[in-house]
Tab-separated table of C-alpha atoms in Angstrom:
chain	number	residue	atom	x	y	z
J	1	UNK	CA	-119.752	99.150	117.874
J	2	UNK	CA	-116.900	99.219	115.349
J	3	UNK	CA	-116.677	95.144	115.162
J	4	UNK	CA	-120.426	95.040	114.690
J	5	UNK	CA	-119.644	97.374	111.542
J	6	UNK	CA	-117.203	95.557	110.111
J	7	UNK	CA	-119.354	92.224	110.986
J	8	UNK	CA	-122.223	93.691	108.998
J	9	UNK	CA	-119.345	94.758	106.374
J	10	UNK	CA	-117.937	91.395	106.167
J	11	UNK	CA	-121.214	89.766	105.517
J	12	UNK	CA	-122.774	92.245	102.982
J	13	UNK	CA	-119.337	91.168	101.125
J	14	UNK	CA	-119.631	87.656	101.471
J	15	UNK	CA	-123.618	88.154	100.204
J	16	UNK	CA	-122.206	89.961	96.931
J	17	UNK	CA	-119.910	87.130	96.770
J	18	UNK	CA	-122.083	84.426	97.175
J	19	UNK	CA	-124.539	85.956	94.657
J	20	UNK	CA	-121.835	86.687	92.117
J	21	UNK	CA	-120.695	83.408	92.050
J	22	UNK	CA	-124.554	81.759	91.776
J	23	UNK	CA	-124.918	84.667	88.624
J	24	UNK	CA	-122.121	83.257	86.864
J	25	UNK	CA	-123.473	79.858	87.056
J	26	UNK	CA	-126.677	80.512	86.122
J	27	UNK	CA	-125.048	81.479	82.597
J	28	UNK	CA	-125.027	78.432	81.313
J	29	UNK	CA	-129.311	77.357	80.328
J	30	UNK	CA	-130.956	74.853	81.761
J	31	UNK	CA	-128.028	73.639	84.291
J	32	UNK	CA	-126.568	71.902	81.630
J	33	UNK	CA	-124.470	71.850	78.395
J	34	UNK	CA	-125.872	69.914	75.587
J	35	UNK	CA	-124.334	68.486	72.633
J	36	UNK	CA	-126.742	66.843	70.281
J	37	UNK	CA	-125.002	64.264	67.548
J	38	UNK	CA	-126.660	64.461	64.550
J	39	UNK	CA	-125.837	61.765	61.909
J	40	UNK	CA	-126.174	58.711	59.816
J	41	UNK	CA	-126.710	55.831	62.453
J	42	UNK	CA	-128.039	53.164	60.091
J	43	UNK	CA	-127.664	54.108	56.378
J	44	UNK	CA	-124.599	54.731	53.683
J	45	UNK	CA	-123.076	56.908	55.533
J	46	UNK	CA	-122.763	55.561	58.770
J	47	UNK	CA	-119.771	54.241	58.539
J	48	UNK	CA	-118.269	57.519	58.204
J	49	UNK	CA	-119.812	58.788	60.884
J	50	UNK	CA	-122.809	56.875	63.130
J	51	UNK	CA	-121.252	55.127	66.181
J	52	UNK	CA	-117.749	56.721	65.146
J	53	UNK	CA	-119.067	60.343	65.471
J	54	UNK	CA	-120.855	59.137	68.718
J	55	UNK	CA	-117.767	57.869	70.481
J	56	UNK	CA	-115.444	60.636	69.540
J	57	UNK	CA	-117.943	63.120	71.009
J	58	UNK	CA	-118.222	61.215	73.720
J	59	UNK	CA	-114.656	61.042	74.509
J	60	UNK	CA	-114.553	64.651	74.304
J	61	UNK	CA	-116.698	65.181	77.262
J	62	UNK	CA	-114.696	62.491	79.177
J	63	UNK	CA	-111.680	63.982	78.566
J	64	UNK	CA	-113.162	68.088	79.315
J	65	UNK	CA	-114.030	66.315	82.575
J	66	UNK	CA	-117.768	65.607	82.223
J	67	UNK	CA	-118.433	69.588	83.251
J	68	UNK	CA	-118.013	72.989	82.227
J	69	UNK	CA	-118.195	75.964	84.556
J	70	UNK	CA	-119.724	73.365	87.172
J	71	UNK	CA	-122.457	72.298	84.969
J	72	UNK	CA	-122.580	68.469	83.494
J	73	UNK	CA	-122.296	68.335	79.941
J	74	UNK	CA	-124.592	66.246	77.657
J	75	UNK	CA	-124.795	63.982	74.966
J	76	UNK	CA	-127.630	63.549	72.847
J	77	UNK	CA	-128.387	61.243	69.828
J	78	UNK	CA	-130.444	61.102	66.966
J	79	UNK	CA	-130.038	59.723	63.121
J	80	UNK	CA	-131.233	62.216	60.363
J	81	UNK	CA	-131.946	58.608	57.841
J	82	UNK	CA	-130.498	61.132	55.194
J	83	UNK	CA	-133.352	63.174	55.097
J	84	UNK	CA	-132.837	67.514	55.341
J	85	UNK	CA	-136.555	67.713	56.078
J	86	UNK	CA	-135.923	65.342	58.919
J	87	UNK	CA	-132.747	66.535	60.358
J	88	UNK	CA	-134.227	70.210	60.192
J	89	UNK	CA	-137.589	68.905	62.287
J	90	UNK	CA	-135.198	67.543	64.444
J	91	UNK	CA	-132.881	69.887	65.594
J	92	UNK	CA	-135.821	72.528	65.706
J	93	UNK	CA	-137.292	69.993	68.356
J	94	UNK	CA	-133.748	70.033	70.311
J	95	UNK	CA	-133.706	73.482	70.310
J	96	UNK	CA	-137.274	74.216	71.585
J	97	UNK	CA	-137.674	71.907	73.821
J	98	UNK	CA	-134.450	69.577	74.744
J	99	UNK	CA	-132.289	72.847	75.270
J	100	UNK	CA	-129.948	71.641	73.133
J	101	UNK	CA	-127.082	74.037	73.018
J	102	UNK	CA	-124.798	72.443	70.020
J	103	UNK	CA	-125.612	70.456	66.755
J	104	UNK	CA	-122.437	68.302	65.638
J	105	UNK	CA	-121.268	65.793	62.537
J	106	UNK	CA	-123.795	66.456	60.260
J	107	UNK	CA	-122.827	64.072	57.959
J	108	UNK	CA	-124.538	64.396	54.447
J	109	UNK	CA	-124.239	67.411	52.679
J	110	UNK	CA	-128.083	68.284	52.311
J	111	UNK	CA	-128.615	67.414	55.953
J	112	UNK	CA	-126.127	70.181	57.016
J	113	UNK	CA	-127.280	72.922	54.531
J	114	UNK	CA	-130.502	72.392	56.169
J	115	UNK	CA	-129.410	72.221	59.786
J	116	UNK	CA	-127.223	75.615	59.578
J	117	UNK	CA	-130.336	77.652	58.431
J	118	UNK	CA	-132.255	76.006	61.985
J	119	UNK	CA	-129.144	77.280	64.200
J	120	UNK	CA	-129.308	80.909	62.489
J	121	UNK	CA	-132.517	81.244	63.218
J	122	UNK	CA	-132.244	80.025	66.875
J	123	UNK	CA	-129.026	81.552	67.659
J	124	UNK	CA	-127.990	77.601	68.661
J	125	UNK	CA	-124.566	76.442	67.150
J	126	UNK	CA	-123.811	73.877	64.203
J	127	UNK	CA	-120.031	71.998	63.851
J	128	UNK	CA	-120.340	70.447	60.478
J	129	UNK	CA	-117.404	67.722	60.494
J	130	UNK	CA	-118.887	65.206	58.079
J	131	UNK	CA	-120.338	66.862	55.285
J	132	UNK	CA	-117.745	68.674	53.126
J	133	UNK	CA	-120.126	71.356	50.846
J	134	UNK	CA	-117.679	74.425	50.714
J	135	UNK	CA	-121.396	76.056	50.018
J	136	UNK	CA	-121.161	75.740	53.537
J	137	UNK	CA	-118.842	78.602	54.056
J	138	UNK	CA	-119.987	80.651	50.674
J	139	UNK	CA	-123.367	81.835	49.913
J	140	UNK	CA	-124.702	79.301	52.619
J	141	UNK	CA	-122.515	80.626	55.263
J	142	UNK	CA	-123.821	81.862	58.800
J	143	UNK	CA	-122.722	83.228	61.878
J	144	UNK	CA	-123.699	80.458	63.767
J	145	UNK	CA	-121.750	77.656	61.962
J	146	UNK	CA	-118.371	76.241	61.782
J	147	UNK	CA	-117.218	73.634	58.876
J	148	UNK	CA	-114.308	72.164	60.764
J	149	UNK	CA	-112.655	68.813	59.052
J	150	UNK	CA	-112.441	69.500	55.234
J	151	UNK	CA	-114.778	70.599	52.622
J	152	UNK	CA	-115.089	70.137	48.545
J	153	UNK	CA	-112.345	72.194	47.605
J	154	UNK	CA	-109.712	71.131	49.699
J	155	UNK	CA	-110.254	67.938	48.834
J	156	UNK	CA	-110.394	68.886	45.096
J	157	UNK	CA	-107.416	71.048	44.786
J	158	UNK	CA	-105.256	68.318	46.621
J	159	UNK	CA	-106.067	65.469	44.968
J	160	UNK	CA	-106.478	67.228	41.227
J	161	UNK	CA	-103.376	68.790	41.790
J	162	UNK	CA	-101.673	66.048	42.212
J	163	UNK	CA	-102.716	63.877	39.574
J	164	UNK	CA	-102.053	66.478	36.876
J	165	UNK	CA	-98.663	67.179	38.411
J	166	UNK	CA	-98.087	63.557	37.179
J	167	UNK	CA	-99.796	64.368	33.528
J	168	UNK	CA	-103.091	62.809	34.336
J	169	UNK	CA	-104.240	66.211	32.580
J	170	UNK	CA	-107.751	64.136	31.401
J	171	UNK	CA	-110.524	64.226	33.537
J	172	UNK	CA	-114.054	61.937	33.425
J	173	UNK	CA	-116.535	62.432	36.387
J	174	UNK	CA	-118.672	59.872	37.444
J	175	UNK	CA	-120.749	62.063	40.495
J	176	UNK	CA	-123.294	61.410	43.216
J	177	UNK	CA	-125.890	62.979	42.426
J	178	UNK	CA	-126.762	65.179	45.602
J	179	UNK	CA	-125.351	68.502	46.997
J	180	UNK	CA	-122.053	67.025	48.193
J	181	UNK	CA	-121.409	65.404	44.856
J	182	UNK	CA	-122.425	68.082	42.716
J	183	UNK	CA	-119.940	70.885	45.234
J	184	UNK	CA	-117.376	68.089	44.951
J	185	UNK	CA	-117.675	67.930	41.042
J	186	UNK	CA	-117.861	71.598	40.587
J	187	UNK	CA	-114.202	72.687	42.608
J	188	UNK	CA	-112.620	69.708	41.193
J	189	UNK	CA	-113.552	71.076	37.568
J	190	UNK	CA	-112.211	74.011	38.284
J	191	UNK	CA	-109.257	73.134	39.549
J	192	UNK	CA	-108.285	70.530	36.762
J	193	UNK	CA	-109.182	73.556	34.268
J	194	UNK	CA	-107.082	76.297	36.495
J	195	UNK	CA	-104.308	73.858	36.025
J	196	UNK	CA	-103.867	72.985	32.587
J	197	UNK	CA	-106.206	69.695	32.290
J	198	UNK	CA	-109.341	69.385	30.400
J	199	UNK	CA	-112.790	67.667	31.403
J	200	UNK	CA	-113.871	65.519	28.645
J	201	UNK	CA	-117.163	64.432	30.323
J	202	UNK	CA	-118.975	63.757	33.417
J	203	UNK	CA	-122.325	61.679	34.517
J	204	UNK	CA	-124.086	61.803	37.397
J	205	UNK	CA	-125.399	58.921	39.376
J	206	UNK	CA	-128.437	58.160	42.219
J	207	UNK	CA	-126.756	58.350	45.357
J	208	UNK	CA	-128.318	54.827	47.115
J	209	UNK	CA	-127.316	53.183	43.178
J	210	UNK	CA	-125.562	49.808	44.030
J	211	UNK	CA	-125.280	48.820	39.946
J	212	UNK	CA	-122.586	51.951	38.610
J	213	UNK	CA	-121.911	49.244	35.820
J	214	UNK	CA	-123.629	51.163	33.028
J	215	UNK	CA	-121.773	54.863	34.436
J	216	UNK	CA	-118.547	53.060	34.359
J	217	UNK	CA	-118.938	51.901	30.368
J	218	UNK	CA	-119.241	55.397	29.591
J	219	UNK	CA	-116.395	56.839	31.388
J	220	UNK	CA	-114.185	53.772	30.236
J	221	UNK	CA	-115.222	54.718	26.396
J	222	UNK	CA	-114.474	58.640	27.127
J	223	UNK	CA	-110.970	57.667	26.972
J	224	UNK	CA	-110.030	59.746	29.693
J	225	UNK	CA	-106.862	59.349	32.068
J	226	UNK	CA	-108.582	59.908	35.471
J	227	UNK	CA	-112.136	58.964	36.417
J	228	UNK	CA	-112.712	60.793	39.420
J	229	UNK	CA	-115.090	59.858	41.241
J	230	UNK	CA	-117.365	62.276	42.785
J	231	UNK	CA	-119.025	60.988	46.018
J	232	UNK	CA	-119.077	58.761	49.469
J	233	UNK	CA	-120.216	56.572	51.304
J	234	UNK	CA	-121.193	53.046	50.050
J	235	UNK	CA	-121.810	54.091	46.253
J	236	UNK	CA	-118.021	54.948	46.375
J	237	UNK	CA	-117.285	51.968	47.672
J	238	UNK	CA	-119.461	50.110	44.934
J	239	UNK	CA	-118.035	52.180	42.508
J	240	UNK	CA	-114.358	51.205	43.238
J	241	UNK	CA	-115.588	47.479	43.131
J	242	UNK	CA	-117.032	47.992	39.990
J	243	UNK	CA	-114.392	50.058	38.277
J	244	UNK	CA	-111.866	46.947	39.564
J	245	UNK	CA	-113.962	44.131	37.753
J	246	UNK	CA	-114.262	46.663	34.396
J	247	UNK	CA	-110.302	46.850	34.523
J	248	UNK	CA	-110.518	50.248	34.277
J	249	UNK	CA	-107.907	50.399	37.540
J	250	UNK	CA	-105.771	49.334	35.045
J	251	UNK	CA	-106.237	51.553	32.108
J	252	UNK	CA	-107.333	54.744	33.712
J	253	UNK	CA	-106.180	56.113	37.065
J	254	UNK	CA	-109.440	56.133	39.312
J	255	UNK	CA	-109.369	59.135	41.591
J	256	UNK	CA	-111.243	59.222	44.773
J	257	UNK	CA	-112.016	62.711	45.573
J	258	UNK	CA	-113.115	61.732	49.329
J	259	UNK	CA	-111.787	58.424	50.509
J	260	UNK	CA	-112.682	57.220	54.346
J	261	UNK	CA	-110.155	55.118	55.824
J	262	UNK	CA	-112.662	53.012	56.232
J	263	UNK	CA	-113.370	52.706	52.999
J	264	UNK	CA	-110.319	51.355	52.158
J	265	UNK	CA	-110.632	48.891	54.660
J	266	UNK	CA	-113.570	47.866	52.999
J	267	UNK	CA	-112.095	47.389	49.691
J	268	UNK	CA	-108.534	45.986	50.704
J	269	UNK	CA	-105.223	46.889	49.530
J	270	UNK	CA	-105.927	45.007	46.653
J	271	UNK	CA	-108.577	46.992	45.312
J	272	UNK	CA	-107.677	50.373	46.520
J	273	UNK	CA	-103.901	50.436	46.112
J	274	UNK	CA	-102.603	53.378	43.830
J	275	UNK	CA	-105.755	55.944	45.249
J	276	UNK	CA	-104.606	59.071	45.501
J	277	UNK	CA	-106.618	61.230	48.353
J	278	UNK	CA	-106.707	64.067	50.328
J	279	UNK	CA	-107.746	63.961	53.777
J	280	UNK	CA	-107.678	66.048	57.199
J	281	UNK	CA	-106.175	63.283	59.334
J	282	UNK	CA	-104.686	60.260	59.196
J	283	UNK	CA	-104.023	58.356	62.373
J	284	UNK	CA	-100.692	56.999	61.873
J	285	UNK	CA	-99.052	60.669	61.350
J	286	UNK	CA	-97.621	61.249	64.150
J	287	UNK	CA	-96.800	60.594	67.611
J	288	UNK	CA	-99.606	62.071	69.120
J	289	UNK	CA	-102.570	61.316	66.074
J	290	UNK	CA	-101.765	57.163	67.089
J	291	UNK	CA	-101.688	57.880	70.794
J	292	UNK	CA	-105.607	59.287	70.268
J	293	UNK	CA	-106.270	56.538	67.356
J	294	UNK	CA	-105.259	53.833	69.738
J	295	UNK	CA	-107.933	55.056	72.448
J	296	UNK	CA	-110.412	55.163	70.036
J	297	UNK	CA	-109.800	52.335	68.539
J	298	UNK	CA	-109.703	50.244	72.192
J	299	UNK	CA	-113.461	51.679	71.905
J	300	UNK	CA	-114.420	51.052	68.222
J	301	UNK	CA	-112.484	48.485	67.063
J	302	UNK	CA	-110.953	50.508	64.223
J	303	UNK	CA	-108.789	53.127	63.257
J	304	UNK	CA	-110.624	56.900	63.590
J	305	UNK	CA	-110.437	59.049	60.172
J	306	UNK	CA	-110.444	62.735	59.949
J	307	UNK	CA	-114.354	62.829	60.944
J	308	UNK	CA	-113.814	61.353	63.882
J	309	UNK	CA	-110.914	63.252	64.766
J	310	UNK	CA	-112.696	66.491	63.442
J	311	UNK	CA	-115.557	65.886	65.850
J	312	UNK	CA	-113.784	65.195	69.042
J	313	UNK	CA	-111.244	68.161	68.289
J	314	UNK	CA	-114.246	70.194	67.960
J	315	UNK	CA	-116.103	69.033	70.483
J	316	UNK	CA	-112.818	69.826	72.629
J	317	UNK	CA	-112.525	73.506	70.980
J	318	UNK	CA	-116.758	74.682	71.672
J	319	UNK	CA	-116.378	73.534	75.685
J	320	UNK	CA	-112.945	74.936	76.341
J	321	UNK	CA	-114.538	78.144	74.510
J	322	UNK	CA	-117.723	77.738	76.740
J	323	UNK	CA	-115.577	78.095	80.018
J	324	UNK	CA	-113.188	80.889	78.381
J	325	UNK	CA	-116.608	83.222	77.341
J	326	UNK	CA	-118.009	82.167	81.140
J	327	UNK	CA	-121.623	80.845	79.324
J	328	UNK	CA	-122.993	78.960	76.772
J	329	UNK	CA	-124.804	81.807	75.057
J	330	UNK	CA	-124.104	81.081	71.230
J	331	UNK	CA	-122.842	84.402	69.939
J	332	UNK	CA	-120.110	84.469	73.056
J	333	UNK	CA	-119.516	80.875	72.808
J	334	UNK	CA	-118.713	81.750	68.700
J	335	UNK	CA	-116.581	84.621	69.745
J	336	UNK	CA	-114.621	83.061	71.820
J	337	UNK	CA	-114.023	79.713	69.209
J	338	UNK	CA	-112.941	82.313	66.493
J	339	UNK	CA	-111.009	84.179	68.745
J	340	UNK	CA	-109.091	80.485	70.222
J	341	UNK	CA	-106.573	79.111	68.066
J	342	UNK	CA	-106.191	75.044	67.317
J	343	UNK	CA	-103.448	73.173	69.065
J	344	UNK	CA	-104.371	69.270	69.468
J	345	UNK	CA	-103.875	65.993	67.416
J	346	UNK	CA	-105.923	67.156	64.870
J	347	UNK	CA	-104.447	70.431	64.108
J	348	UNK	CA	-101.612	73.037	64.762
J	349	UNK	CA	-102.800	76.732	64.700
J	350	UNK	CA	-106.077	76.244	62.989
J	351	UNK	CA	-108.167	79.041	63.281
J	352	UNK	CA	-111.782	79.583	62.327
J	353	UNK	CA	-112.128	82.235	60.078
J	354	UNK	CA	-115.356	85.010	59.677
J	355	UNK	CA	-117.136	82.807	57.121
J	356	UNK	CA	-116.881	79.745	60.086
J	357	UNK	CA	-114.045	78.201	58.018
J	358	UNK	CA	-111.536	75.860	60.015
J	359	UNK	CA	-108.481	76.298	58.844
J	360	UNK	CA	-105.910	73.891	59.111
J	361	UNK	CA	-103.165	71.724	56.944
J	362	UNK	CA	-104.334	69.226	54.973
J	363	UNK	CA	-102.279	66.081	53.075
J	364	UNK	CA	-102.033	64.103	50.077
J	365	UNK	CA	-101.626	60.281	50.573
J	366	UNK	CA	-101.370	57.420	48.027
J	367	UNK	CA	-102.900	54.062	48.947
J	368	UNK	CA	-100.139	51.797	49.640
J	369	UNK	CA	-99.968	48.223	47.862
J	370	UNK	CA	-100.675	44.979	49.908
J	371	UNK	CA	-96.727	44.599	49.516
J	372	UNK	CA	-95.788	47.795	51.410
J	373	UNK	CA	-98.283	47.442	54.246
J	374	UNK	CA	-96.511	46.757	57.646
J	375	UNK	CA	-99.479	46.309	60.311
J	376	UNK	CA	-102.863	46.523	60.404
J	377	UNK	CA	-104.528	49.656	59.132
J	378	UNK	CA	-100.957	50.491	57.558
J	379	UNK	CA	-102.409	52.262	54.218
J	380	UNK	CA	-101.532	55.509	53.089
J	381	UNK	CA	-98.063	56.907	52.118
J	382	UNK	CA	-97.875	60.884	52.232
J	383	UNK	CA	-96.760	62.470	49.034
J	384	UNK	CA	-97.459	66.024	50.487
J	385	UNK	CA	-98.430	68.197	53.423
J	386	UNK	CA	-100.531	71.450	51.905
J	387	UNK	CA	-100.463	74.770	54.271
J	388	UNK	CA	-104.011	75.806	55.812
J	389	UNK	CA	-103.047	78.946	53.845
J	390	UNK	CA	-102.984	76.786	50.802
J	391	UNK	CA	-105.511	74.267	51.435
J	392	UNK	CA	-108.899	76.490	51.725
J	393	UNK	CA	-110.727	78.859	49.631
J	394	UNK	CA	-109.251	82.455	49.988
J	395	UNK	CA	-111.885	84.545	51.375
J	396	UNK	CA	-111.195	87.279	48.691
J	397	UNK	CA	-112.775	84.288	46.384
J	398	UNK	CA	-115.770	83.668	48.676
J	399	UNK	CA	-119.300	84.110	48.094
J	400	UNK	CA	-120.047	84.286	52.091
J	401	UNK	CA	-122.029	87.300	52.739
J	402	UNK	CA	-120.863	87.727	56.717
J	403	UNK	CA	-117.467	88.655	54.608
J	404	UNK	CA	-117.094	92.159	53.679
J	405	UNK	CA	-115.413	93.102	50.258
């Protein structure tokens, strides 16, 4: 009688168990984790992002192991073409009916200022790593995105900073004309002003523009010591081309207020030498940064820059926060990401902050000259490291209405 008790004891346990176990797992929807890789496959911004944001994802997953809490993990792809309305329709169509759980890259300003508002409303989760709006964590802030990599006023108090430390106190802005390049314009002009410089002009110009030639007469005849230029992508490129043949290198120092690594591949050593920039990441830091650049590069065939690096560390940071919370329900899944700190490659005790700020250090480089270049890819000199504390907006300046005052 007594082992038939315990028998019927022992099983009722193993039931509980049994059923425990098949409740945890049925936390995560649809028997599956999915990522969804929204960028610029095909256009001027693709190669900032495109295949690079792809592959860095992808390694992500590799690396995590292919599953989280015993469910396979995802990847899904789709180009925006530039378009907000598109990218919107888009990830409202991955949410409904792919079960897409996260919305990554988001390269293009516009793109990710629509996307965010989509993931509020479906409680689904946006990593912005190639945009850089700081809109994105002010008045445009949610609770349901992050802006990992850098944003508009990092970027602008590095580089500004810089140059007027050297008495380039004279600023001319030659700006894209779209939500990144009017954010970028706007911290940078208050920066150079907050320092002691003065803005003696600015233009804006169509973002696809592949003539700047008539932009770059009038900043050459504002006499100004800097002409910063305010935007990405292939019109920065053109730009720099441009500004080479008008020998205003020469006579003005050109300031590139978000320079791709790739984008001084693009215009050589030559071209691009003297830049001063401000970026997230730069793959020949350290130790570790090359050991992940030269896996990525065995895959692309170039060096990664900080997007790339921004959207595998974050891909890394939302599954290891996945199988810490036990589901990939977005407001634990959020929790738990604010609640992790940083530690890879990318980043030494970042943090995400209440308005879904990433912060992290950031660094100053100066393009080297063809001279000083050692290998390939060999292109930036640091001139100086600026603490996460440093590098972001304070949040007692922020416009982000998740942040009480």
């Amino acid at each position: 009688m007594k082992k038939s008790v315990l028998s019927s004891i022992y099983a009722a346990l193993s039931f509980f168990t049994i059923a425990g176990h098949v409740q945890a797992q049925s936390k995560i929807s649809d028997d599956a984790v999915k990522i969804g890789v929204l960028t610029d496959m095909s256009g001027q911004f693709s190669h900032e992002s495109g295949e690079g944001a792809v592959t860095a994802v992808k390694m992500a997953v590799q690396d995590f192991g292919g599953k989280v809490l015993g469910k396979p993990i995802e990847v899904i792809v789709a180009d925006h073409q530039n378009k907000p309305d598109v990218a919107a329709t888009r990830t409202r169509e991955w949410f409904d009916t792919r079960g897409v759980d996260l919305v990554t890259n988001l390269i293009n300003s516009a793109v990710a200022l629509s996307v965010v508002n989509v993931a509020k409303e479906k409680n689904r989760i946006a990593i912005i790593n190639g945009s850089g709006s700081s809109r994105l964590t002010g008045e445009a802030c949610t609770p349901n995105s992050i802006h990992y990599t850098y944003d508009t006023y990092a970027l602008a108090t590095g580089t500004a900073k810089a140059l007027i430390g050297q008495k380039f106190d004279s600023w001319y802005f030659l700006t894209a004309d779209y939500a990144f390049g009017h954010s970028l314009e706007a911290d940078a002009m208050q920066v150079v002003k907050a320092s002691g410089g003065t803005v003696v002009g600015a233009i804006r110009y169509p973002v696809d523009a592949s003539d700047h030639s008539s932009f770059l007469l009038q900043a050459q005849a504002s006499k100004a010591k800097v002409v910063a230029l305010a935007g990405s992508g292939k019109g920065f490129v053109n730009a720099m081309k441009a500004a080479s043949e008008f020998g205003l290198t020469g006579k003005q120092k050109i300031a590139g207020l978000l320079v791709w690594d790739t984008d001084i591949h693009a215009l050589g050593l030559k071209q691009a030498q003297g830049l001063v920039l401000t970026t997230a990441f730069y793959w020949d830091r350290n130790e570790a940064t090359r050991a992940w650049a030269k896996r990525f590069y065995d895959k692309m065939k170039r060096m990664p820059h900080m997007g790339d690096a921004g959207d595998y560390s974050s891909t890394m940071h939302y599954l290891k926060a996945v199988q810490a919370a036990g589901t990939d329900d977005a407001s634990a899944v959020m929790a738990k990401m604010r609640e992790m700190p940083i530690n890879d490659f990318f980043a030494t005790n970042g943090h995400i902050r209440a308005d879904g700020r990433m912060v992290h250090d950031m660094y100053v480089y100066q393009v080297k000259a063809p001279g000083e270049s050692k290998y390939p890819w060999d292109y930036l000199s640091l001139l100086k490291t600026i603490p996460a504390n440093e590098a972001f907006r304070p949040l007692a300046e922020s416009k982000c209405p998740l942040i009480g005052k």
